[in-house]
Amino acid sequence: MEPDVLAVTHLHKKYRNGRGIEDVSFSIRRGDIFGLLGANGAGKTTTMKIITGLITRYGGEVRVGSALLTEDFARALRRMGSLVEAPAFYGYMSAEKNLRMAAAYYGGANAQIDEKLQLVKLYPYRKDKAAKFSLGMKQRLGLALAMMGNPDIYVLDEPANGMDIEGIVEIRNIILTMAQAQSASFLVSSHLAAELQKTCNRVGVIHGGVLQETAEMDWILENYPSLEDYYLRVIGGGLGNGLGDGLGGGQGNGKAGSVE
Amino acid sequence: MSLFLRSTKVELVKILIRVKYYVLLLIELLITATVVLFTSANGFAVFGLHMDLPAIPYAVLNSLTVFVLPLIIFMVCADLFTNEIETGMLKAVLLRPIGRFMIFASKITAVTLYVFLHLMAVCALILALKLMLGSPADLPTLPAAFALSIFPMIAFVSFSTLICLLVSNSSLAMFVSMILYFIMQGVTLASAPVGAVFFTSHLNVYRMILSPQYQSALPNTLLLILSTIVLTSAAGFWLFDRQEL
C-alpha cells in the first residue's frame, strides 16, 4: 500500500504565552485536499510551520512520504511546496527572478518558470518588481513559488488571503485541477468554512490548539447543512444560537473520527 | 553543480542585484584610481606621512581592510541575515529543500566572495594603473597581499553574522557591529598587548606571511583568526538554527 503523502503524529508545540498546539495527528493521502479549519489563533499556522520546517523545536513527528522531517529534511522538503502566512519573496527582484532563485534549489527547474507564471496569471508582469505587486498578485507569486519543483504535497496557509472574488475562484480551480490532473495532495488552512467546503474532500477541525475531529466532506454534507454547521457542532456550538447543535449527530457512520 | 554551490550563487545574486553594492565598489575604484594617479604626479601625504607610488597600493589595502571592507561587511551581513529575518524573506530559502547549515554556510561564503571581489578589483586596478604609468608591477607580492587579506575579512564576516543574528533590527545590527569594532580598535590603540587578543588587531596579516621578519608571530595570529572564525560561526549557526519565522 502506498504510504501517506504526509503523516503528522502527536505534534506538540507550546509558546511562552501558553498558546500552541497539542497532540495533533492526521495524515493525507495522494490526491487528497485536506482542509484545516479553525478560528484565528486555533493553531493552524503553527501546525503548518512545523510541517514545513519553519519551526524546529517541537514534539512529535512529521513524515513526508517515507522521509522523516527531522532526519531527512532536504528529501522531505523536495516533495513539498509551501505558502505559509505571508508569501515569502524578494521584493527587490522581478517575479521571474524570484522564481529563478527558487528553481536553483531543484536543479533544472528553470524550464518550469514560464509555465508557473502563466498558471497564476502573472506572466504579463514577470519583469515587474514583486514589491510593487498588489496583495492578490503577491499571493499568486507565493503560489507560483510553492509550485516550483512540482511537489507531491502543497501546504497552503490561507491561500486566498487578500484576494478578490475572481482570485479566490482561480486559486480554487488551480488546486482542484492539480489535485485531479497530477494527483497532487493539498493541506489547506482557512478560517472560512465556505471556502474549504468548495475545495476540500477532507477536513480537520482545530480548536484551542487541539485537532478535534477529521471527516470526509461527503459525509459532512450528508449529515449537516454545511461545513460551518459541522464546525460549530464540533467546537461545541460556540455561537450559542442553536446553529451548532448539528443535524447528523456526529460520528456514527465511521467517516468522522476524533483524530487518526 | 552541488546544492551548496547553487545556494551560494543564489546568495551572491542577492548581493549583486542591489545597486548600492555596485555603487560602493565603483566609488572604491574611483578613489583608488584618483589616489594612485595623484601620487604618481605629486607624491601623496597622509597625516604628514609622505608616500610614493610603490607604497600607495599597501596604503590603499590598509584603508580597505581597516575602514572600507568592515563597513561593507556589516552592511551585507545586515541585509542577508537581520533584514531577511526581520521581513520574513528568509522563509523564501527556509522553505526550500536545503538544510539550515548549508543555508548559513552559503550566506557566509557569498559575503566572503563579495569581499574578495572588492580586494581583487582594487588590486587589478592598481596593477593596471602601475603598468600604464610604467611603474614596476610588484608581482607577485602585491596580488598576494590583497588575496591574503581575505583571511581576517572572513573573521569579520563571521563576527558580523553573529551580531546580526543577535540583533533584531538591521540598522541596529550595523550600528552595534560598528560600535563593537570601534571599541576593539580603541582597546588596541590604548593597549596593544590587550588589543592583540582581538582579530581586529591583525588585519594586515599579509605582512606576516610575505615578510620574513614577522613570520615568528604568524602561527599565533593565524590561530587567533581561525579560532575567531570557528567560535563566532558556531555561535552564529546556533542562533540561526533556532530562528522560527
XYZ file of C-alpha atoms in Angstrom:
505
model
C 0.000 0.000 0.000
C 1.305 3.442 -0.901
C 2.371 5.379 2.190
C 0.513 8.561 3.076
C 1.924 11.585 1.290
C 2.020 13.399 4.612
C 1.653 11.978 8.089
C 1.904 14.047 11.252
C 1.865 12.285 14.580
C 1.397 13.768 18.052
C 2.630 17.229 17.111
C 3.138 19.394 20.135
C 4.355 22.937 20.431
C 3.768 25.383 23.248
C 4.791 29.041 23.133
C 5.736 31.046 26.186
C 2.310 32.682 26.242
C 0.743 29.252 26.693
C -0.679 29.062 23.177
C 0.313 26.483 20.629
C -0.833 23.029 19.588
C -1.226 19.780 21.443
C -1.166 16.210 20.194
C -2.110 16.986 16.584
C -2.160 13.906 14.345
C -3.529 13.401 10.850
C -2.492 12.027 7.503
C -3.032 12.985 3.887
C -3.351 10.511 1.023
C -2.370 11.053 -2.602
C -4.878 13.354 -4.321
C -6.445 14.498 -1.047
C -7.342 18.120 -0.496
C -7.314 18.278 3.262
C -8.688 21.425 4.866
C -7.588 22.565 8.288
C -10.458 24.620 9.623
C -10.176 26.735 12.722
C -10.592 30.205 14.120
C -7.737 32.700 14.163
C -5.223 31.529 16.737
C -6.533 27.953 16.763
C -3.136 26.512 15.801
C -3.406 26.131 12.006
C -0.340 28.189 11.170
C 1.743 26.634 13.953
C 0.890 23.175 12.603
C 1.879 24.256 9.079
C 5.080 25.893 10.238
C 6.139 22.671 11.919
C 5.299 20.630 8.820
C 7.309 22.960 6.574
C 10.320 23.121 8.895
C 9.932 26.793 9.844
C 9.545 25.739 13.472
C 12.358 23.444 14.500
C 11.710 22.821 18.195
C 8.590 20.751 18.702
C 7.372 17.385 19.869
C 6.019 14.665 17.604
C 6.835 13.520 14.123
C 6.327 14.736 10.558
C 6.777 12.294 7.703
C 6.625 13.306 4.035
C 6.278 10.065 2.093
C 8.920 7.906 3.705
C 11.167 10.824 4.713
C 11.160 11.897 8.337
C 11.429 15.692 8.530
C 13.930 15.738 11.389
C 16.238 13.171 9.804
C 15.959 13.764 6.074
C 14.918 17.390 5.824
C 16.052 18.051 2.245
C 14.333 14.940 0.842
C 11.141 15.723 2.736
C 11.075 19.346 1.541
C 11.926 18.295 -2.019
C 8.401 16.855 -2.234
C 6.669 19.788 -0.574
C 5.597 23.213 -1.838
C 4.557 25.761 0.757
C 2.878 29.065 1.224
C 2.795 29.845 4.922
C 1.393 33.136 6.257
C 2.560 35.980 4.007
C 4.210 34.818 0.765
C 7.991 34.942 1.038
C 9.781 36.547 -1.902
C 12.406 39.176 -2.634
C 10.598 42.451 -3.236
C 13.600 43.996 -4.996
C 13.522 41.301 -7.681
C 11.094 40.676 -10.530
C 8.570 37.834 -10.360
C 10.612 35.883 -12.894
C 13.844 36.400 -10.989
C 12.162 35.241 -7.789
C 11.146 32.008 -9.474
C 14.638 31.628 -10.923
C 16.087 31.896 -7.426
C 13.674 29.223 -6.178
C 14.433 26.996 -9.178
C 18.113 26.930 -8.202
C 17.285 24.609 -5.311
C 15.692 21.977 -7.544
C 18.189 21.643 -10.379
C 16.814 22.017 -13.896
C 13.594 23.655 -12.723
C 14.208 26.786 -14.822
C 12.061 25.277 -17.569
C 9.050 25.428 -15.248
C 9.190 29.191 -14.681
C 7.053 30.385 -17.610
C 4.510 27.610 -17.045
C 4.065 28.515 -13.372
C 3.794 32.239 -14.140
C 1.120 31.528 -16.741
C -0.749 29.256 -14.355
C -1.069 32.025 -11.745
C -1.644 34.643 -14.459
C 1.468 36.649 -13.654
C 3.253 36.066 -16.957
C 2.476 39.566 -18.332
C 4.008 41.046 -15.166
C 7.009 38.743 -14.963
C 9.528 41.589 -15.354
C 7.886 43.807 -12.724
C 9.377 44.108 -9.260
C 7.468 41.958 -6.785
C 7.370 44.752 -4.188
C 5.076 46.735 -6.488
C 2.518 43.933 -6.812
C -0.939 44.169 -5.273
C -1.814 41.900 -2.337
C -3.511 39.397 -4.626
C -0.593 39.345 -7.070
C 1.823 38.749 -4.200
C -0.313 35.828 -3.094
C -0.248 34.412 -6.631
C 3.510 34.805 -6.752
C 3.683 32.909 -3.453
C 1.610 30.160 -5.035
C 3.872 30.027 -8.108
C 6.894 29.788 -5.808
C 5.240 26.914 -3.957
C 4.768 25.095 -7.258
C 8.456 25.135 -8.168
C 9.897 21.652 -8.322
C 6.458 20.099 -8.968
C 5.920 18.850 -5.405
C 3.624 15.987 -4.401
C 2.141 17.854 -1.466
C 1.255 21.524 -1.120
C 0.960 23.179 2.262
C -1.062 26.350 1.787
C -1.903 28.596 4.716
C -4.901 30.782 3.890
C -4.044 30.797 0.151
C -6.946 33.072 -0.761
C -5.918 35.698 1.760
C -6.257 39.207 0.314
C -7.718 38.002 -2.977
C -10.792 39.339 -4.726
C -13.639 37.002 -5.695
C -12.114 36.186 -9.090
C -8.786 35.491 -7.466
C -10.359 33.174 -4.897
C -12.120 31.221 -7.639
C -8.900 30.988 -9.678
C -6.920 29.674 -6.716
C -9.638 27.133 -6.010
C -9.644 25.997 -9.642
C -5.855 25.675 -9.662
C -5.997 23.490 -6.551
C -8.803 21.301 -7.898
C -7.133 20.926 -11.304
C -3.777 19.972 -9.845
C -5.332 17.501 -7.432
C -7.187 15.800 -10.279
C -4.679 16.050 -13.130
C -1.437 15.485 -11.238
C -2.775 13.635 -8.183
C -1.138 16.357 -6.107
C -2.167 16.479 -2.458
C -3.023 19.640 -0.552
C -3.135 20.727 3.041
C -5.080 23.973 3.014
C -5.857 26.021 6.082
C -8.588 28.587 6.394
C -10.950 30.151 8.875
C -13.552 30.410 6.099
C -15.706 27.271 6.167
C -17.500 28.115 2.913
C -14.213 28.247 1.009
C -12.974 24.911 2.348
C -16.362 23.339 1.648
C -15.949 24.138 -2.052
C -12.362 22.953 -2.250
C -11.622 20.070 0.118
C -12.562 16.393 0.182
C -11.495 16.022 3.842
C -11.498 18.417 6.740
C -9.917 18.587 10.164
C -11.308 20.969 12.762
C -8.697 22.523 15.000
C -9.747 24.435 18.076
C -7.707 25.687 21.007
C -4.597 24.006 19.627
C -6.229 20.586 19.512
C -7.349 18.773 16.377
C -10.884 17.979 17.448
C -12.099 15.838 14.593
C -11.425 14.907 10.972
C -14.103 13.918 8.496
C -14.818 13.311 4.813
C -16.536 16.273 3.179
C -19.168 14.000 1.579
C -20.125 12.664 4.992
C -20.265 16.158 6.477
C -22.574 17.420 3.748
C -24.782 14.341 4.039
C -25.262 14.984 7.739
C -25.078 18.765 8.111
C -26.417 21.636 6.040
C -22.909 22.994 5.625
C -19.342 22.709 6.826
C -19.961 25.718 9.012
C -22.688 23.857 10.907
C -20.422 20.851 11.314
C -17.639 23.107 12.595
C -19.900 24.771 15.128
C -21.105 21.384 16.365
C -17.515 20.148 16.742
C -16.322 23.150 18.714
C -19.346 22.977 20.936
C -21.805 25.333 19.300
C -19.729 28.391 20.035
C -22.391 30.899 18.931
C -24.952 29.610 21.432
C -27.813 30.094 18.983
C -28.582 26.513 18.214
C -26.757 26.548 14.898
C -24.076 24.300 16.220
C -26.303 21.616 17.598
C -25.795 19.659 14.442
C -28.173 17.587 12.482
C -26.262 14.433 11.953
C -25.276 13.724 15.495
C -21.592 13.315 14.886
C -19.520 10.244 14.360
C -21.962 7.456 13.769
C -21.021 6.287 10.295
C -17.296 5.892 10.763
C -16.418 8.628 8.305
C -15.689 11.106 11.006
C -13.452 10.484 13.946
C -11.611 12.292 16.685
C -8.181 12.055 15.045
C -6.303 9.351 13.241
C 26.517 21.755 -9.547
C 26.117 20.805 -5.905
C 23.325 22.223 -3.789
C 25.825 24.213 -1.730
C 27.237 25.930 -4.837
C 23.771 26.669 -6.169
C 22.733 28.079 -2.820
C 25.883 30.221 -2.637
C 25.136 31.505 -6.134
C 21.627 32.485 -5.010
C 23.035 34.410 -2.039
C 25.648 36.098 -4.228
C 22.973 37.138 -6.735
C 21.006 38.661 -3.840
C 24.013 40.858 -3.062
C 24.966 41.738 -6.614
C 21.423 42.579 -7.732
C 21.352 45.552 -5.356
C 22.594 48.767 -6.922
C 24.140 50.062 -3.694
C 26.753 47.321 -3.713
C 27.836 48.204 -7.266
C 27.982 51.876 -6.346
C 30.182 51.113 -3.319
C 32.595 49.145 -5.494
C 32.613 51.894 -8.094
C 33.335 54.603 -5.505
C 36.115 52.465 -4.070
C 37.690 52.050 -7.529
C 37.364 55.759 -8.304
C 39.061 56.768 -5.051
C 41.836 54.221 -5.647
C 42.425 55.477 -9.196
C 42.458 59.102 -8.012
C 44.964 58.379 -5.237
C 47.284 56.374 -7.497
C 47.210 58.916 -10.330
C 47.608 61.860 -7.967
C 50.545 60.186 -6.215
C 52.291 59.401 -9.481
C 52.256 63.116 -10.322
C 52.841 64.776 -6.951
C 53.525 62.213 -4.271
C 50.945 61.855 -1.537
C 50.901 62.864 2.105
C 48.638 61.298 4.713
C 48.766 62.749 8.229
C 52.118 64.285 7.386
C 53.478 60.950 6.151
C 54.763 61.263 2.606
C 54.087 58.297 0.363
C 55.407 57.491 -3.047
C 53.912 55.293 -5.732
C 55.374 51.922 -4.580
C 53.915 52.410 -1.058
C 50.473 53.533 -2.190
C 48.983 50.088 -3.031
C 49.688 48.922 0.519
C 48.224 52.113 1.984
C 45.112 51.515 -0.118
C 44.972 47.895 1.065
C 45.322 49.064 4.657
C 42.451 51.534 4.336
C 40.358 48.816 2.687
C 40.858 46.245 5.415
C 40.613 48.675 8.329
C 37.839 51.037 7.223
C 36.018 50.227 3.993
C 35.569 46.465 3.938
C 34.433 46.131 7.583
C 31.664 48.654 6.900
C 30.671 46.858 3.716
C 30.670 43.526 5.546
C 28.429 44.945 8.294
C 26.057 46.218 5.629
C 25.892 42.986 3.594
C 25.505 40.771 6.664
C 22.705 43.010 7.954
C 20.949 42.592 4.603
C 21.442 38.829 4.290
C 20.669 37.927 7.883
C 18.883 40.540 10.018
C 16.829 42.111 7.253
C 15.729 38.751 5.840
C 14.648 37.587 9.292
C 13.008 40.945 10.044
C 10.957 40.980 6.833
C 10.297 37.237 6.686
C 12.191 36.969 3.378
C 14.324 34.233 4.910
C 11.305 31.949 4.534
C 11.907 32.028 0.776
C 15.016 29.931 1.424
C 13.955 28.040 4.546
C 11.028 26.504 2.653
C 13.381 25.032 0.038
C 14.885 21.544 0.191
C 18.133 22.589 1.803
C 19.316 22.221 5.392
C 19.876 25.235 7.614
C 23.586 24.614 7.993
C 24.014 24.762 4.225
C 21.989 27.982 4.035
C 24.117 29.530 6.769
C 27.370 28.408 5.144
C 26.180 29.653 1.734
C 25.450 33.102 3.099
C 28.833 33.411 4.788
C 30.585 32.138 1.657
C 28.695 34.606 -0.536
C 29.672 37.579 1.645
C 33.290 36.371 1.653
C 33.269 36.072 -2.139
C 31.845 39.561 -2.478
C 34.589 40.955 -0.219
C 37.182 39.016 -2.212
C 35.768 40.603 -5.367
C 36.421 44.029 -3.831
C 40.004 43.123 -2.970
C 40.708 41.670 -6.404
C 39.044 44.536 -8.276
C 41.094 47.158 -6.445
C 44.259 45.105 -6.897
C 43.608 44.683 -10.629
C 43.001 48.417 -10.997
C 46.237 49.286 -9.180
C 48.223 46.830 -11.306
C 46.703 48.236 -14.487
C 47.474 51.824 -13.438
C 51.026 50.916 -12.472
C 51.583 49.290 -15.836
C 50.101 52.328 -17.529
C 52.405 54.653 -15.563
C 55.438 52.485 -16.297
C 55.963 51.641 -12.621
C 57.121 48.120 -11.569
C 54.094 45.884 -11.047
C 55.419 44.378 -7.788
C 54.480 40.853 -8.795
C 53.605 38.506 -7.183
C 53.793 40.318 -3.819
C 51.039 42.854 -4.463
C 48.313 40.427 -5.620
C 49.373 38.007 -2.866
C 48.991 40.741 -0.226
C 45.490 41.559 -1.451
C 44.498 37.875 -1.668
C 45.857 37.013 1.799
C 43.921 39.879 3.342
C 40.772 37.810 2.888
C 41.649 35.726 5.996
C 40.950 38.433 8.597
C 37.955 39.501 6.496
C 36.410 36.032 6.938
C 36.671 36.596 10.691
C 34.898 39.915 10.159
C 32.138 38.166 8.220
C 31.515 35.530 10.907
C 31.754 38.159 13.675
C 29.267 40.423 11.908
C 26.959 37.466 11.209
C 26.830 36.709 14.916
C 25.928 40.313 15.755
C 23.279 40.345 13.014
C 21.661 37.237 14.489
C 21.699 38.677 17.993
C 20.021 41.932 16.980
C 16.531 42.000 15.522
C 16.779 45.208 13.500
C 19.100 45.583 10.503
C 20.047 49.234 11.141
C 20.717 48.443 14.785
C 22.782 45.394 13.763
C 25.034 47.609 11.631
C 25.304 50.173 14.392
C 26.165 47.590 17.066
C 28.746 45.942 14.768
C 30.396 49.313 14.149
C 30.401 50.271 17.836
C 31.951 46.937 18.839
C 34.570 47.312 16.103
C 35.437 50.832 17.261
C 35.693 49.585 20.853
C 38.065 46.793 19.806
C 40.164 49.234 17.799
C 40.113 51.680 20.712
C 41.351 48.999 23.098
C 44.147 48.169 20.638
C 45.163 51.834 20.438
C 45.082 52.201 24.218
C 46.929 48.973 24.952
C 48.469 46.964 22.137
C 49.055 43.782 24.232
C 45.408 43.712 25.351
C 44.155 44.613 21.885
C 46.201 41.800 20.383
C 43.603 39.286 21.580
C 41.126 40.751 19.075
C 41.256 39.643 15.455
C 40.807 43.291 14.506
C 44.428 43.924 15.525
C 45.653 41.588 12.796
C 44.006 42.944 9.687
C 47.354 43.297 7.911
C 48.199 39.632 8.290
C 49.629 39.619 4.750
C 52.715 41.366 6.142
C 53.444 38.405 8.386
C 53.143 35.960 5.537
C 55.127 37.962 2.996
C 57.849 39.443 5.220
C 60.314 37.031 6.869
C 60.877 39.349 9.849
C 57.279 38.954 11.081
C 56.892 35.230 10.469
C 57.556 34.108 14.040
C 54.253 35.667 15.114
C 52.366 34.140 12.203
C 51.132 30.838 13.792
C 49.636 32.610 16.803
C 47.966 35.222 14.637
C 46.505 32.670 12.238
C 45.302 30.602 15.196
C 43.620 33.671 16.682
C 41.875 34.481 13.406
C 40.862 30.846 12.901
C 39.510 30.494 16.417
C 37.517 33.728 15.986
C 36.017 32.313 12.802
C 35.172 28.956 14.423
C 33.716 30.429 17.618
C 31.657 33.185 16.031
C 30.434 30.882 13.239
C 29.416 28.182 15.712
C 27.560 30.686 17.889
C 26.056 32.267 14.769
C 24.801 28.940 13.445
C 23.337 28.036 16.835
C 21.293 31.237 16.699
C 20.405 30.770 13.025
C 19.184 27.224 13.611
C 16.865 28.451 16.370
C 15.169 31.045 14.160
C 11.453 30.395 13.970
C 9.707 32.601 11.447
